Coordinates of C-alpha atoms and ligand atoms in Angstrom, one line a residue:
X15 CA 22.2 -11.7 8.8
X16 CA 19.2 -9.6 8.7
X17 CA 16.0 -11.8 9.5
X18 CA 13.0 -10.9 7.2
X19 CA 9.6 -12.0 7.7
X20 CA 6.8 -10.7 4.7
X21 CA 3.4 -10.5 5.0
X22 CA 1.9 -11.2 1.7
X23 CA 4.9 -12.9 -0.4
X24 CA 2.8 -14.1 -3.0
X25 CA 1.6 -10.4 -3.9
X26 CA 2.9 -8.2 -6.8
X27 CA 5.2 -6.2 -3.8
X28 CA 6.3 -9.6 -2.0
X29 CA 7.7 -11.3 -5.6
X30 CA 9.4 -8.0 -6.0
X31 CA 10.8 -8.3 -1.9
X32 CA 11.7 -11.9 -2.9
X33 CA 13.4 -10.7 -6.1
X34 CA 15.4 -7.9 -4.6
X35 CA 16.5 -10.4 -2.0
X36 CA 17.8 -12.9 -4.1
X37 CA 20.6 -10.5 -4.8
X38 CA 21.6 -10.2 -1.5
X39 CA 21.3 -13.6 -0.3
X40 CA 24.6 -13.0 1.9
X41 CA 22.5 -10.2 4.0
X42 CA 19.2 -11.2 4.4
X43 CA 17.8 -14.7 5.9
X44 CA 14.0 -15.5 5.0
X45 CA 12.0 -16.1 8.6
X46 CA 8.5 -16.0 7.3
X47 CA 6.7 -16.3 4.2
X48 CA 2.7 -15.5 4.1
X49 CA -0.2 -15.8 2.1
X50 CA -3.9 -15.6 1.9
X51 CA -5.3 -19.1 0.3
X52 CA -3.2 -19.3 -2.8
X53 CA -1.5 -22.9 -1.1
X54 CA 0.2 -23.6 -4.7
X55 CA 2.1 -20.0 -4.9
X56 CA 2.9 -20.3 -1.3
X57 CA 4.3 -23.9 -1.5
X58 CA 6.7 -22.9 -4.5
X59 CA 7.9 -20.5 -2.9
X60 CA 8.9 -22.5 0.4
X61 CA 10.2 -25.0 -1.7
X62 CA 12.7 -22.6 -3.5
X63 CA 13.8 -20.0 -0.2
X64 CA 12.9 -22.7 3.2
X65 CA 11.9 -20.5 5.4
X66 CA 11.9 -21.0 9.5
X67 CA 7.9 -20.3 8.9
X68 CA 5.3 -20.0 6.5
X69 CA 1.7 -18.8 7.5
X70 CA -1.8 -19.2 5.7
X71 CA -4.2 -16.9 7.0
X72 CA -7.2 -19.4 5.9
X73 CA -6.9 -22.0 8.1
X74 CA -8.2 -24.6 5.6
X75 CA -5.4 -23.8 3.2
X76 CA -3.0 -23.9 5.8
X77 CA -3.6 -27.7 6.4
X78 CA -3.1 -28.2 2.6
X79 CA 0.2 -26.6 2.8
X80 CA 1.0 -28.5 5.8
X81 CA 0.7 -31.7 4.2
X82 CA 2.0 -31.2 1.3
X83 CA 5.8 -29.9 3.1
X84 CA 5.5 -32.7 5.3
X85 CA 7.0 -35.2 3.0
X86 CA 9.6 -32.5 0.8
X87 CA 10.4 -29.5 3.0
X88 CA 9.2 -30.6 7.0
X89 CA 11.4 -27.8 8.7
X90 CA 9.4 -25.3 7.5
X91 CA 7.0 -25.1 10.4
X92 CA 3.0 -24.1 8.8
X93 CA 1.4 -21.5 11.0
X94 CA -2.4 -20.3 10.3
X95 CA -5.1 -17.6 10.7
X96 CA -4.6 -13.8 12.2
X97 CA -2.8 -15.6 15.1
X98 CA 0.2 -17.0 12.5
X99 CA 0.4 -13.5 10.8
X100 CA 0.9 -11.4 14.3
X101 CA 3.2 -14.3 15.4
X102 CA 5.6 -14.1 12.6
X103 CA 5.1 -10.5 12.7
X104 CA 7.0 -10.1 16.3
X105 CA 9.6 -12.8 16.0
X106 CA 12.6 -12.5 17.8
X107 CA 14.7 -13.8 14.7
X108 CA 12.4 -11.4 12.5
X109 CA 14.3 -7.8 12.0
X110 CA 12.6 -6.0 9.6
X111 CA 8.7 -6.8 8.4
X112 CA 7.6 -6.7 4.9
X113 CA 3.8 -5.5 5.0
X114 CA 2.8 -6.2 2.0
X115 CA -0.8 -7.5 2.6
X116 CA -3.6 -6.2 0.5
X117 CA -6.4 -4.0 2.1
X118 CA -7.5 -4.3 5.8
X119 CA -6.3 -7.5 6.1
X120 CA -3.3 -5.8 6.9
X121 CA -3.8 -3.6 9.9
X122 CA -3.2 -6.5 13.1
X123 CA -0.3 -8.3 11.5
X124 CA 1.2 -4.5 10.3
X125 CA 0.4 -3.4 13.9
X126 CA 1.8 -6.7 15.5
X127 CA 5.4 -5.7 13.9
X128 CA 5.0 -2.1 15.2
X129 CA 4.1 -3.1 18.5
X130 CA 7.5 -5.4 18.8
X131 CA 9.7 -2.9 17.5
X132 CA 10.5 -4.2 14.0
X133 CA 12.1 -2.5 11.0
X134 CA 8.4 -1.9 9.3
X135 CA 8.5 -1.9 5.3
X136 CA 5.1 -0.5 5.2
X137 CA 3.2 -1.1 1.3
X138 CA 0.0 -1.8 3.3
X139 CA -1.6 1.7 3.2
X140 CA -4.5 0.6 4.2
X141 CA -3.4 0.2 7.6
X142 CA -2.4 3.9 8.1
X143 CA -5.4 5.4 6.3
X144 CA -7.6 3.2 9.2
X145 CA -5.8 3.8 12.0
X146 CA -2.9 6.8 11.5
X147 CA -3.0 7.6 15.1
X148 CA -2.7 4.4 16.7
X149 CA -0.2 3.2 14.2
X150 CA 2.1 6.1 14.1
X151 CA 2.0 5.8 18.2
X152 CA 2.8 2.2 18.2
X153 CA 5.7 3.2 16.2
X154 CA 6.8 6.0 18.1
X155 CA 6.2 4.3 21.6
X156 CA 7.9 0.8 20.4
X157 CA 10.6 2.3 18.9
X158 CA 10.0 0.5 15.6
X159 CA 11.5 2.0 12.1
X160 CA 9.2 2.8 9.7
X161 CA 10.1 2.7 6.1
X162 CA 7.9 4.3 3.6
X163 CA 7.7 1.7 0.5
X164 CA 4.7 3.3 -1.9
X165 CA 6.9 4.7 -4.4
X166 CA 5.6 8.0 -3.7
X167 CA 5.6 8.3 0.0
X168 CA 9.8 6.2 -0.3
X169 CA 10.4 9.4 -2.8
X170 CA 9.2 12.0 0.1
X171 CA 11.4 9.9 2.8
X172 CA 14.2 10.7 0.2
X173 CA 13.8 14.0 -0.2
X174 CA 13.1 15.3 3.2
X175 CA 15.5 16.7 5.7
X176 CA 16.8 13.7 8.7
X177 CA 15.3 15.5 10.7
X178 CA 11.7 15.6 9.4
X179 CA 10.1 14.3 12.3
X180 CA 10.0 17.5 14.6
X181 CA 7.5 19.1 12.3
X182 CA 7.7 20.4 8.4
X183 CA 7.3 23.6 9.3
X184 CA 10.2 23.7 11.8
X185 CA 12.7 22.2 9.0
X186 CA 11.7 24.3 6.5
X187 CA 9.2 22.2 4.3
X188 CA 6.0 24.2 2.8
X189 CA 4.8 21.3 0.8
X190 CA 5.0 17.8 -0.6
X191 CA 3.8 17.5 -4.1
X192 CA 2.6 13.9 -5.0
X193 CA 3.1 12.9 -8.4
X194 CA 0.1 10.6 -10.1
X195 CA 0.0 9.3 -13.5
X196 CA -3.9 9.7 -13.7
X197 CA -4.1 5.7 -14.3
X198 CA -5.8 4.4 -17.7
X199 CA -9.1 6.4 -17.8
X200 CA -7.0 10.0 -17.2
X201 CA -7.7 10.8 -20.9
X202 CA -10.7 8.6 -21.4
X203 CA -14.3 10.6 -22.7
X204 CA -16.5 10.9 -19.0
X205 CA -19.5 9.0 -21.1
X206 CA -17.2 5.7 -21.4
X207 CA -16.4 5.3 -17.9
X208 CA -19.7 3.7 -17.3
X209 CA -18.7 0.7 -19.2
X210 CA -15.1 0.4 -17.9
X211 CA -14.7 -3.7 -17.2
X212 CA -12.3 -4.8 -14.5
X213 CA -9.9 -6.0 -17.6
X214 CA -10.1 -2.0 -19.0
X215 CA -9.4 -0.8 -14.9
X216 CA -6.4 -3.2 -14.4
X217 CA -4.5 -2.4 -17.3
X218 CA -2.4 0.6 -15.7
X219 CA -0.1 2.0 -17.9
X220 CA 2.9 2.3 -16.2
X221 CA 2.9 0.2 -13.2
X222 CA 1.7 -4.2 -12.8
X223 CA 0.4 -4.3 -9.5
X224 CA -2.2 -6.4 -8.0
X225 CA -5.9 -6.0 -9.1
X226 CA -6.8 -4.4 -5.7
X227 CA -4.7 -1.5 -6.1
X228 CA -5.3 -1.4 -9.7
X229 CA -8.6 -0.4 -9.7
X230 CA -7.6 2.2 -7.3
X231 CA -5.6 3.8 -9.8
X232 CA -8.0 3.9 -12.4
X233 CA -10.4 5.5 -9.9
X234 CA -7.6 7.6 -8.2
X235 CA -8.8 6.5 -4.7
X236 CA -5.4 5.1 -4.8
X237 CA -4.0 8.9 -4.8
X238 CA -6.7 9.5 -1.9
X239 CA -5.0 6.6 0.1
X240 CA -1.6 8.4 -0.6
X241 CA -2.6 11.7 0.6
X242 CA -4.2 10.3 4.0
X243 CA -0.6 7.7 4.3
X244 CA 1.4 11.0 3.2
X245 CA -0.2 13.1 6.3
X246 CA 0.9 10.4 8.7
X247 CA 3.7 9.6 7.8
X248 CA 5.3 13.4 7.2
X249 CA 3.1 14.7 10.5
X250 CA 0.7 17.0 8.2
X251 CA -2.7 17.9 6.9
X252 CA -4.2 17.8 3.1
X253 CA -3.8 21.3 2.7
X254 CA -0.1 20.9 2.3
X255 CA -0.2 17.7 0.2
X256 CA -0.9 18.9 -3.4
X257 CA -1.2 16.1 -6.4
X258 CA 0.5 16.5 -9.5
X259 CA -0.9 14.7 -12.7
X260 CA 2.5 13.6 -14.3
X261 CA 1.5 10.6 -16.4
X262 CA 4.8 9.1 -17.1
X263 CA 5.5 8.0 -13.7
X264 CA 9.0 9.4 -13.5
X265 CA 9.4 11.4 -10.5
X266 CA 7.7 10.0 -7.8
X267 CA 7.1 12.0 -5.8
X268 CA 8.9 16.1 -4.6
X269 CA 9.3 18.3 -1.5
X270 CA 9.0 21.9 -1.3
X271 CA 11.2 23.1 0.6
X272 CA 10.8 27.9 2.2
X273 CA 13.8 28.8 -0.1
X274 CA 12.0 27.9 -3.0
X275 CA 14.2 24.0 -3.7
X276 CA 12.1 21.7 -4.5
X277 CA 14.0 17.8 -4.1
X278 CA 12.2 15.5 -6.5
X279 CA 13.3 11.2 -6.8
X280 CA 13.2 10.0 -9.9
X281 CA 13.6 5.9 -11.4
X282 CA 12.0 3.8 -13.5
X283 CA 8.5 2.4 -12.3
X284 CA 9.2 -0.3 -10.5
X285 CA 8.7 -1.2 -7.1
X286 CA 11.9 -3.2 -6.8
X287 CA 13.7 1.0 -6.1
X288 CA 11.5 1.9 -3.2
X289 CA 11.8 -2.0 -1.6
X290 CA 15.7 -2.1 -1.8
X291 CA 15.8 1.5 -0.4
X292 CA 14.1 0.7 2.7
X293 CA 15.7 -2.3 2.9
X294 CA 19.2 -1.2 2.8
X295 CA 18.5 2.4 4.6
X296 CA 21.0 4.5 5.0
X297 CA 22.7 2.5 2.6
X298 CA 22.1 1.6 -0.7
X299 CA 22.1 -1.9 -2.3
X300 CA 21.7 -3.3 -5.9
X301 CA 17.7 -3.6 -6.6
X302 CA 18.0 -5.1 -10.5
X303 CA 16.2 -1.7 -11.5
X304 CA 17.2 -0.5 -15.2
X305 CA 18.7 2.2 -15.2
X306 CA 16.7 5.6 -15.6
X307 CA 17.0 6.8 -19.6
X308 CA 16.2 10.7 -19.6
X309 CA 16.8 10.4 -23.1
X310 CA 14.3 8.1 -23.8
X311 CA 12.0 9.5 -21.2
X312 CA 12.6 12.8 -22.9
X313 CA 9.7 14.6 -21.8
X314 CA 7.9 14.9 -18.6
X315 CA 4.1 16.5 -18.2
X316 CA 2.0 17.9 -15.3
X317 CA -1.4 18.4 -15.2
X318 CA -3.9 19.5 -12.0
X319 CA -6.3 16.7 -10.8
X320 CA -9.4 16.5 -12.5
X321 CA -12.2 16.4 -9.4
X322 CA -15.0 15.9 -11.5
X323 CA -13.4 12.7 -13.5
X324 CA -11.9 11.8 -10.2
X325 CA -14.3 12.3 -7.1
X326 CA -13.0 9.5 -4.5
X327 CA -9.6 11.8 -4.4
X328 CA -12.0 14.7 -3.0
X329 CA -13.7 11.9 -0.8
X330 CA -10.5 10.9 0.4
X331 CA -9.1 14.4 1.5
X332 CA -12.5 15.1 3.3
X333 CA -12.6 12.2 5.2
X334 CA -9.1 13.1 6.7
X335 CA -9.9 16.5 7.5
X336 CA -13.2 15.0 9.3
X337 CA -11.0 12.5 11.4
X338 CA -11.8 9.8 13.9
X339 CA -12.9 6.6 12.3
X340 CA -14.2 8.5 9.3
X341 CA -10.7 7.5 6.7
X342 CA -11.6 3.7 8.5
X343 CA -14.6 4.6 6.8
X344 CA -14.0 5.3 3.3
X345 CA -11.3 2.2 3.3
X346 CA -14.0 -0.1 4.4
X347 CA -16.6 1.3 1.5
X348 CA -14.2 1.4 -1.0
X349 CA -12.6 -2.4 -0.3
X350 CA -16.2 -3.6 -0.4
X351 CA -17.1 -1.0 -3.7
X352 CA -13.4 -2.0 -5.7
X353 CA -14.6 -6.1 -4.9
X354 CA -18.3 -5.7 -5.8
X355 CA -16.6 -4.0 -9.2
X356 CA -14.2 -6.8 -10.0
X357 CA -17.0 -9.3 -9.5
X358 CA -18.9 -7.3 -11.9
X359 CA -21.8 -6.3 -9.7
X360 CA -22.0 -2.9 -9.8
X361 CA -20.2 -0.9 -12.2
X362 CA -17.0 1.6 -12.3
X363 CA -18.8 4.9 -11.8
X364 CA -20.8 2.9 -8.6
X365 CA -17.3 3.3 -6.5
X366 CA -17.4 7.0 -5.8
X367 CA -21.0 6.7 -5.2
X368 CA -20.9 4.2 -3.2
X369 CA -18.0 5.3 -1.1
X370 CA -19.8 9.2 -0.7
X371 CA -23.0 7.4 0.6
X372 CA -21.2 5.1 3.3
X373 CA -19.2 8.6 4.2
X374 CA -22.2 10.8 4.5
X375 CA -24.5 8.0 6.9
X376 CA -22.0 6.6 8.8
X377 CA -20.7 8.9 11.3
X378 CA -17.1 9.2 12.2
X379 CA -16.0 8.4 16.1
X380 CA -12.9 9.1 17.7
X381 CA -10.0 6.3 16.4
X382 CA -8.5 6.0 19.9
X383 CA -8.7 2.0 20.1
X384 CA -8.0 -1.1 17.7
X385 CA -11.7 -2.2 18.9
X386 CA -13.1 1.5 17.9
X387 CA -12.0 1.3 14.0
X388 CA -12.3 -2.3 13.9
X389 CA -16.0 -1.4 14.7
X390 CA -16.1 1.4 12.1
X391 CA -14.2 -0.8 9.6
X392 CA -17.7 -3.7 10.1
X393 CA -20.2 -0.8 10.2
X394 CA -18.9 0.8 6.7
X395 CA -18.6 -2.5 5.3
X396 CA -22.6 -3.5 6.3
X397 CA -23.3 0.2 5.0
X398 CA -21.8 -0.1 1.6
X399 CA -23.3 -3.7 1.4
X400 CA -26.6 -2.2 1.6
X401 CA -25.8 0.4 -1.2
X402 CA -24.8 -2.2 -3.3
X403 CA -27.5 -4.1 -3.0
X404 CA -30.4 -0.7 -3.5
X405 CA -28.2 0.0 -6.4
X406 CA -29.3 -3.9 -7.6
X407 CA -32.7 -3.5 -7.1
Ligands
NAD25 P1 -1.6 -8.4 -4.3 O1 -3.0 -8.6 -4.4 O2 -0.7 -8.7 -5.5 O3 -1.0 -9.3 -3.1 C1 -1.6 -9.3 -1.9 C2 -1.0 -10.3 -0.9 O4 -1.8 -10.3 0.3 C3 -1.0 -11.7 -1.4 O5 0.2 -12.4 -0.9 C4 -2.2 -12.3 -0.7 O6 -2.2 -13.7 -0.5 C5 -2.2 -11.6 0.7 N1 -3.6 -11.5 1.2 C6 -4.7 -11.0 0.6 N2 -5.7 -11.1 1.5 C7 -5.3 -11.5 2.7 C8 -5.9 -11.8 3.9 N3 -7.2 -11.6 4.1 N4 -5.1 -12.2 4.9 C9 -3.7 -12.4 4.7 N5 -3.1 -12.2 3.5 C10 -3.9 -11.7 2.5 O7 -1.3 -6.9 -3.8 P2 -0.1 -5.9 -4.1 O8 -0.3 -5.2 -5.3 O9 1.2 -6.7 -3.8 O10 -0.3 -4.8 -2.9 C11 0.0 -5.1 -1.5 C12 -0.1 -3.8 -0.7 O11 0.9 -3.0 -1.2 C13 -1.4 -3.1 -0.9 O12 -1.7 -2.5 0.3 C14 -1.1 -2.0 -1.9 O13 -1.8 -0.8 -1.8 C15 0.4 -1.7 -1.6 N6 1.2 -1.2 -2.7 C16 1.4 -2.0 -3.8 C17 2.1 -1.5 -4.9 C18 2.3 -2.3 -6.1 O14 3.1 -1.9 -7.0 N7 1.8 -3.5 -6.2 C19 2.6 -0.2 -4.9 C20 2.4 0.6 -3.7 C21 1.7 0.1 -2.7
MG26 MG1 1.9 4.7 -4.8

């Protein structure tokens, strides 16, 4: 049996990791479940799968949930804080680590699993557009696996050659084209964005996903993200990562390849392809993914990005090629930006600004310790705080 801890199981990616691995029951043993607060959510779902662990990174909530498996379900052993998360993270019984937790949160338990060698299903971007370097080293030096499970950057894995990691160049890759459908405003008039709601930003039109990520669709940060995670992960800069506008959310995702081939992968939009992929590499396992219909798809359009309807994708490309702690930096503004949004503080068009102005007065350092982006990750955060609160007044 194959020993699975996730990070984040009561998220829009860990339901899907739970539902991919209730058809596979014979394979894969549940070690650790985690959430954030949501105690009811998390004590469901012990009750149905009884795991060895289950971990509440508020402490608070944590001895909620403890009390209430005492009396129905007292093998499952409650765990709390940052401590719980890194602990289930490097299990000996845990094999392969669902990261699946939104935002920054994610970075010590995602690290924690790369550090003890795990199988690493990586959703949390967030963690590689903080710290790339650090991560990728942990990786490398640890001898963990990592498994790319953003649809996008699972359909690059696909398509490139085994031997990808020596350098694109040196197997024959020119480019990797990263599709985007454009999210709900891709179409909208630019005089409407200003009164986009949070409802209006997490309605995406291909894709339910939680409302974090949501709002970086409709902003297209979420592409930003991509292209930083993409340059990580594949060992490359911007300049060979081009987006590709194709709003029905078909191909995820293509390599270019010297000869001219370009590979693309192609499913329906759901996360449950990209989770059973990683979880069953090199083989292949049911996932409970309809089948792709190219008949009913029928037609498939590409457009080039917008920069003016889109600016935190220009943002985002900018702060890689600056470096350091400067992508730290744009995550930190736009967490606290895409939160100050939902809770209806500032308003959709605020993000990029917001974002820019954290970028442009908060200098970049070099990322070569946990301490040095957990420093930049604070400093942004303050930053952006301050923004939001001139943009108040
Ligand atoms: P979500 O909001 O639905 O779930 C987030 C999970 O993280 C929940 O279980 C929550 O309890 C937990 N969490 C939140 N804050 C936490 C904290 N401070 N400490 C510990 N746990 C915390 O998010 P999601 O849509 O499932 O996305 C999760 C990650 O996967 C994100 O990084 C996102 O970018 C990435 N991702 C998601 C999708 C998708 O389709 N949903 C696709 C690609 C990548
Ligand atoms: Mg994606």
């Amino acid at each position: 049996m194959i020993g699975v801890t996730i990070l984040g199981s009561t998220g829009s990616i860990g339901i899907s990791t739970l539902d991919v691995i209730s058809r596979h029951r014979e394979k894969y043993e549940l070690i650790a479940l985690t959430a954030n607060k949501g105690v009811n959510r998390l004590l469901q779902q012990c009750l149905q799968w009884r795991p060895k662990f289950a971990v509440m990174a508020d402490t608070d909530s944590a001895e909620v949930l403890r009390q209430s498996l005492s009396a129905e379900a007292p093998e499952v052993e409650v765990l709390a804080g940052v401590d719980g998360l890194q602990q289930v993270a490097s299990l000996a019984e845990t094999d392969y680590v669902m990261a699946a937790i939104v935002g920054a949160a994610g970075l010590i338990p995602t690290l924690a699993a790369a550090q003890a060698g795990k199988r690493v299903l990586l959703a949390n971007k967030e963690s590689l557009v903080m710290s790339g370097k650090l991560f990728m080293d942990a990786v490398h030096d640890h001898h963990a696996e990592l498994l790319p499970i953003d649809s996008e950057h699972n359909a690059v894995f696909q398509c490139m050659p085994p031997d990808f990691q020596q350098g694109l160049e040196s197997v024959g890759v020119t480019r990797i084209l990263l599709t985007a459908s454009g999210g709900p405003f891709r179409t909208t008039p630019l005089s409407e964005l200003n009164d986009i709601t949070p409802e209006q930003a997490c309605a995406h039109p291909n894709w339910k996903m939680g409302r974090k990520i949501s709002v970086d669709s409709a902003t297209m940060m979420n592409k930003g993200l991509e292209v930083i995670e993409a340059c990580w992960l594949f060992n490359t800069s911007p300049a060979h990562v081009q987006v590709v506008m194709h709003p029905q959310s078909v191909i995820h995702s293509l390599v270019e390849y010297a000869d001219g081939s370009v590979l693309a992968q192609l499913g329906n939009p759901d996360m449950r392809t990209p989770i059973a992929h990683a979880m069953a590499w090199p083989k292949r396992i049911k996932s409970g993914v309809t089948r792709l219909d190219l008949f009913a798809v029928a037609q498939l359009d590409f457009e080039k990005p917008d920069l003016q309807r889109f600016p935190c994708l220009k943002l985002a490309s900018e702060a890689m090629d600056v470096g350091g702690t400067a992508t730290a930096i744009l995550n930190a503004a736009n967490e606290v930006a895409v939160e100050e949004f939902l809770q209806r503080r500032i308003r959709f068009t605020e993000i990029p600004k917001i974002v820019e102005l954290t970028l442009s007065n908060v200098s970049s350092q070099q990322a070569s310790s946990l301490d040095s982006v957990l420093a930049a990750d604070k400093h942004a955060r303050d930053y952006a705080i301050n923004v939001v609160q001139e943009l108040a007044a």
